[in-house]
Coordinates of C-alpha atoms in Angstrom, one line a residue:
X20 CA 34.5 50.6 -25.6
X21 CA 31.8 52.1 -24.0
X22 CA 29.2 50.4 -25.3
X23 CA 30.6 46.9 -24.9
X24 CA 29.9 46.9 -20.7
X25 CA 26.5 47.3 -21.6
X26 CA 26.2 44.7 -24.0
X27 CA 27.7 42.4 -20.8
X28 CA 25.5 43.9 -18.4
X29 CA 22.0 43.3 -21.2
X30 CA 23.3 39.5 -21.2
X31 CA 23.9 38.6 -17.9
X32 CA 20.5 40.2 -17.2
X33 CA 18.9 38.0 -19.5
X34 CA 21.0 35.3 -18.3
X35 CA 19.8 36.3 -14.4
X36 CA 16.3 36.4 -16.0
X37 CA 16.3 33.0 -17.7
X38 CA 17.5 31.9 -14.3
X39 CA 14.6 33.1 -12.2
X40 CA 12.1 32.0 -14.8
X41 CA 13.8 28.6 -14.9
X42 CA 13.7 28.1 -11.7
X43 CA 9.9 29.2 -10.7
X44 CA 8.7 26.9 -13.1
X45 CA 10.4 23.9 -11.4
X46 CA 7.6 23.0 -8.8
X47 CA 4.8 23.8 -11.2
X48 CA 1.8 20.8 -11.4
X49 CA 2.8 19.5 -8.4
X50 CA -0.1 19.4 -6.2
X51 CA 0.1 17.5 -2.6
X52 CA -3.3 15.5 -3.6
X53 CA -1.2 14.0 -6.7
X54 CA 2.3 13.9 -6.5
X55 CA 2.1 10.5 -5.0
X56 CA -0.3 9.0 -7.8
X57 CA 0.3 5.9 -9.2
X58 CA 0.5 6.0 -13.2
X59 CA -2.4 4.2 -14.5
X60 CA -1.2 1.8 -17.7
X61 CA -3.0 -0.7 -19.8
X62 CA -2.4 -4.0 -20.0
X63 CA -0.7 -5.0 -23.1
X64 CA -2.6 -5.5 -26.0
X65 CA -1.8 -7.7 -30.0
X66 CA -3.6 -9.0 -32.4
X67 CA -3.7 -12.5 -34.0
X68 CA -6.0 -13.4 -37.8
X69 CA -9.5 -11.6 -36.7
X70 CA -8.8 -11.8 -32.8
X71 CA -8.1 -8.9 -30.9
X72 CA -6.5 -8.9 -27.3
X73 CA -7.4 -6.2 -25.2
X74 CA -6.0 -4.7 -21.3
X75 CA -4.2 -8.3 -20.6
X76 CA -2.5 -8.1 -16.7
X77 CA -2.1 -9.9 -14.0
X78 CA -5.1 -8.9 -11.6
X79 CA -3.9 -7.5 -8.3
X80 CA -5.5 -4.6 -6.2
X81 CA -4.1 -5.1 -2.9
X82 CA -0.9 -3.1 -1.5
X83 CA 2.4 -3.6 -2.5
X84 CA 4.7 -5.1 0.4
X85 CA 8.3 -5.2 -0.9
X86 CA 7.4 -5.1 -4.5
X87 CA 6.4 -8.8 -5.1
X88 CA 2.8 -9.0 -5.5
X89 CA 2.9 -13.3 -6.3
X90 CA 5.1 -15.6 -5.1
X91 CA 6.4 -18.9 -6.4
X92 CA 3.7 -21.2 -5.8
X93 CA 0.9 -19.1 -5.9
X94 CA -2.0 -19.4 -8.9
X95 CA -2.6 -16.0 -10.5
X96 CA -5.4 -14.8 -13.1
X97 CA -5.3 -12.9 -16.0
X98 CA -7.5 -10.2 -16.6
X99 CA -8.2 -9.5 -20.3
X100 CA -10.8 -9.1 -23.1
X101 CA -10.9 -10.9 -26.0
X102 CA -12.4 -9.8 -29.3
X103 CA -13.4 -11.5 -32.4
X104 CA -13.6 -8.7 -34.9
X105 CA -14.7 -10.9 -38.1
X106 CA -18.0 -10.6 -39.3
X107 CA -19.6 -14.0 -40.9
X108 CA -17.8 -16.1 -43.2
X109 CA -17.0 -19.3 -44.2
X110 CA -15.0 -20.3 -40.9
X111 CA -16.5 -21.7 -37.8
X112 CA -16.3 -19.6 -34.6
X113 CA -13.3 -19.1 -33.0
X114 CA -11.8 -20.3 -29.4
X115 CA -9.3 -19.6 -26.4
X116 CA -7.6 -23.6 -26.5
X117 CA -4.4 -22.9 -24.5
X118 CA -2.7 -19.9 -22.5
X119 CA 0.9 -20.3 -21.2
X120 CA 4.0 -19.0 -20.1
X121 CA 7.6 -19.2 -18.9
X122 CA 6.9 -18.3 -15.0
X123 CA 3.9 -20.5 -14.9
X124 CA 4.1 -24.2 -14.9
X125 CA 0.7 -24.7 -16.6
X126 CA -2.8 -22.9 -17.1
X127 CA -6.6 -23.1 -17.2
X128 CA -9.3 -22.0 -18.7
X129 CA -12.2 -21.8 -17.3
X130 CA -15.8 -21.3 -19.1
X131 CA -16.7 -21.4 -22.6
X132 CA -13.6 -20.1 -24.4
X133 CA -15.6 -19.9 -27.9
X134 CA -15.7 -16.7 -29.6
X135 CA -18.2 -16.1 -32.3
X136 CA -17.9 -13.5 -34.9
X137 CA -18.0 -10.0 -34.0
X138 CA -18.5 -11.2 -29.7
X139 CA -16.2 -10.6 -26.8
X140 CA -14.8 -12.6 -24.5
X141 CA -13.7 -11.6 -21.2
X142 CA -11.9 -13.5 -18.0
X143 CA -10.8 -11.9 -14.8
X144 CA -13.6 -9.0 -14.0
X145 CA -15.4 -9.1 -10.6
X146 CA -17.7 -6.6 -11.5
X147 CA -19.8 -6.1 -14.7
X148 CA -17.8 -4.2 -17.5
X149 CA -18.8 -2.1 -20.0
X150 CA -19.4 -4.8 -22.4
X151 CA -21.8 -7.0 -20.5
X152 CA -24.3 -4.8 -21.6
X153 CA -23.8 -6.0 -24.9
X154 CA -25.3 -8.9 -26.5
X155 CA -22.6 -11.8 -27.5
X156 CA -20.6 -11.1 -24.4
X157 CA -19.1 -14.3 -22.1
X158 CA -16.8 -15.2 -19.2
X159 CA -14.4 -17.2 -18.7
X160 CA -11.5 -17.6 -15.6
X161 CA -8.0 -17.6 -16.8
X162 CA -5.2 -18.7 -14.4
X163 CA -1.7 -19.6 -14.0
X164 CA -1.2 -22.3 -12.0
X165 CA 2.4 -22.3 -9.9
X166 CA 4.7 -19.3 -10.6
X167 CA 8.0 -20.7 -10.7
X168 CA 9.0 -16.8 -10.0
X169 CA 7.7 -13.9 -8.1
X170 CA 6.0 -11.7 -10.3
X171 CA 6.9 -7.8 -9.3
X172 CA 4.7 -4.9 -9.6
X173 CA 5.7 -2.5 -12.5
X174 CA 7.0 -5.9 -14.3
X175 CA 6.0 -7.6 -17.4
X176 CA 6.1 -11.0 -18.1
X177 CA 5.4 -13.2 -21.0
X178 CA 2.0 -15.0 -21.7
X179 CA 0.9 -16.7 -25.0
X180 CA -2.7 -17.1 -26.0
X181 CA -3.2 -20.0 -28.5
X182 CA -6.8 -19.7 -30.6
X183 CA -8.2 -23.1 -32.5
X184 CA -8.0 -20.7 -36.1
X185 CA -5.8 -17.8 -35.6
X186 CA -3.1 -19.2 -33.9
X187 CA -0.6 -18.0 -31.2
X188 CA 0.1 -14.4 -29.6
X189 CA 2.7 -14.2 -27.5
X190 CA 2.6 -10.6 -25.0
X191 CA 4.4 -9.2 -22.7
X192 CA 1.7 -8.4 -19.9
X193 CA 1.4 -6.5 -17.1
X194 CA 1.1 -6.4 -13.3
X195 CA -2.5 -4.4 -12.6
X196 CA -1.0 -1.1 -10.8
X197 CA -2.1 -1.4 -6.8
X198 CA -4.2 0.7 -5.2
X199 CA -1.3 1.4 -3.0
X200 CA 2.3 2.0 -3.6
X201 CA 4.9 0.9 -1.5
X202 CA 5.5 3.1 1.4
X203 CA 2.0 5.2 1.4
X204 CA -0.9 4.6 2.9
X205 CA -4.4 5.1 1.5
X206 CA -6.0 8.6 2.0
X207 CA -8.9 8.1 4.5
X208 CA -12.4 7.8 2.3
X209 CA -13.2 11.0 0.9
X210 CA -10.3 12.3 1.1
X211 CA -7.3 12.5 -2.1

């Protein structure tokens, strides 16, 4: 009998310990200069014969006010890269021919929507990417013209690409995250 209250008191010590140990490590990572962060995500992304689609979203880098960032109405563009990964063949080049979706009521291309073998195709960047440095590199504007619904931030909605050779993707893509969250207010510059 006498050495069964130890055996108690050695387990609710541990217990006690797991407790404490438990409970410091509750707060850690959490700095003040990122617990408010927005996720970053990437658009969505498929693939279709030799075309690849790349980081498709809805562009939007304004705040946030009540979660909507379009309204019905409204035109919005897509931002996303386009890839032609085959590499010479029999088959003529391929091309962007239609884009649609259920909360649009139609869409437009606009640009030279060809994609030869092996270039890239992107629509939607104000500012020069990555891949503009690269020979076999164009532009084109994408848009959906009159939402027949709001589109939400941290929502995904359904777009389909049609190509001349390889056909039809169908993605779910999503809202570009804002550069300010409902709520919060951007640091001053310089500042996290």
């Amino acid at each position: 009998m006498a050495g069964r209250p130890r055996w108690r008191a050695v387990v609710l010590a541990l217990f006690a310990l797991a407790a404490l140990v438990g409970a410091a490590g509750c707060g850690a990572g959490q700095h003040t200069q990122t617990a408010n962060q927005v996720t970053a995500s990437g658009g969505a992304a498929g693939a279709v014969g030799s075309i690849v689609v790349r980081d498709a979203h809805f562009a939007w880098s304004g705040p946030v006010a009540g979660g909507s960032v379009y309204q019905p109405g409204e035109d919005v563009a897509l931002q996303v890269t386009i890839v032609n990964e085959r590499r010479g063949g029999p088959q003529p080049a391929d091309r962007l021919v239609a884009v649609s979706s259920p909360v649009a009521t139609s869409a437009e291309i606009d640009g030279d929507s060809r994609i030869q073998d092996g270039d890239v195709v992107t629509a939607g960047y104000d500012q020069p990417q990555a891949s503009m440095i690269l020979a076999g590199e164009g532009g084109v504007d994408i848009t959906l013209i009159g939402l027949t619904t709001p589109i939400r931030a941290g929502l995904s909605y359904p777009v389909v690409f049609t190509f001349e050779h390889a056909g039809q993707l169908r993605l779910d893509v999503p809202v570009e995250n804002p550069d300010v969250r409902p709520g919060y207010e951007r640091a001053p510059s310089g500042r996290a």
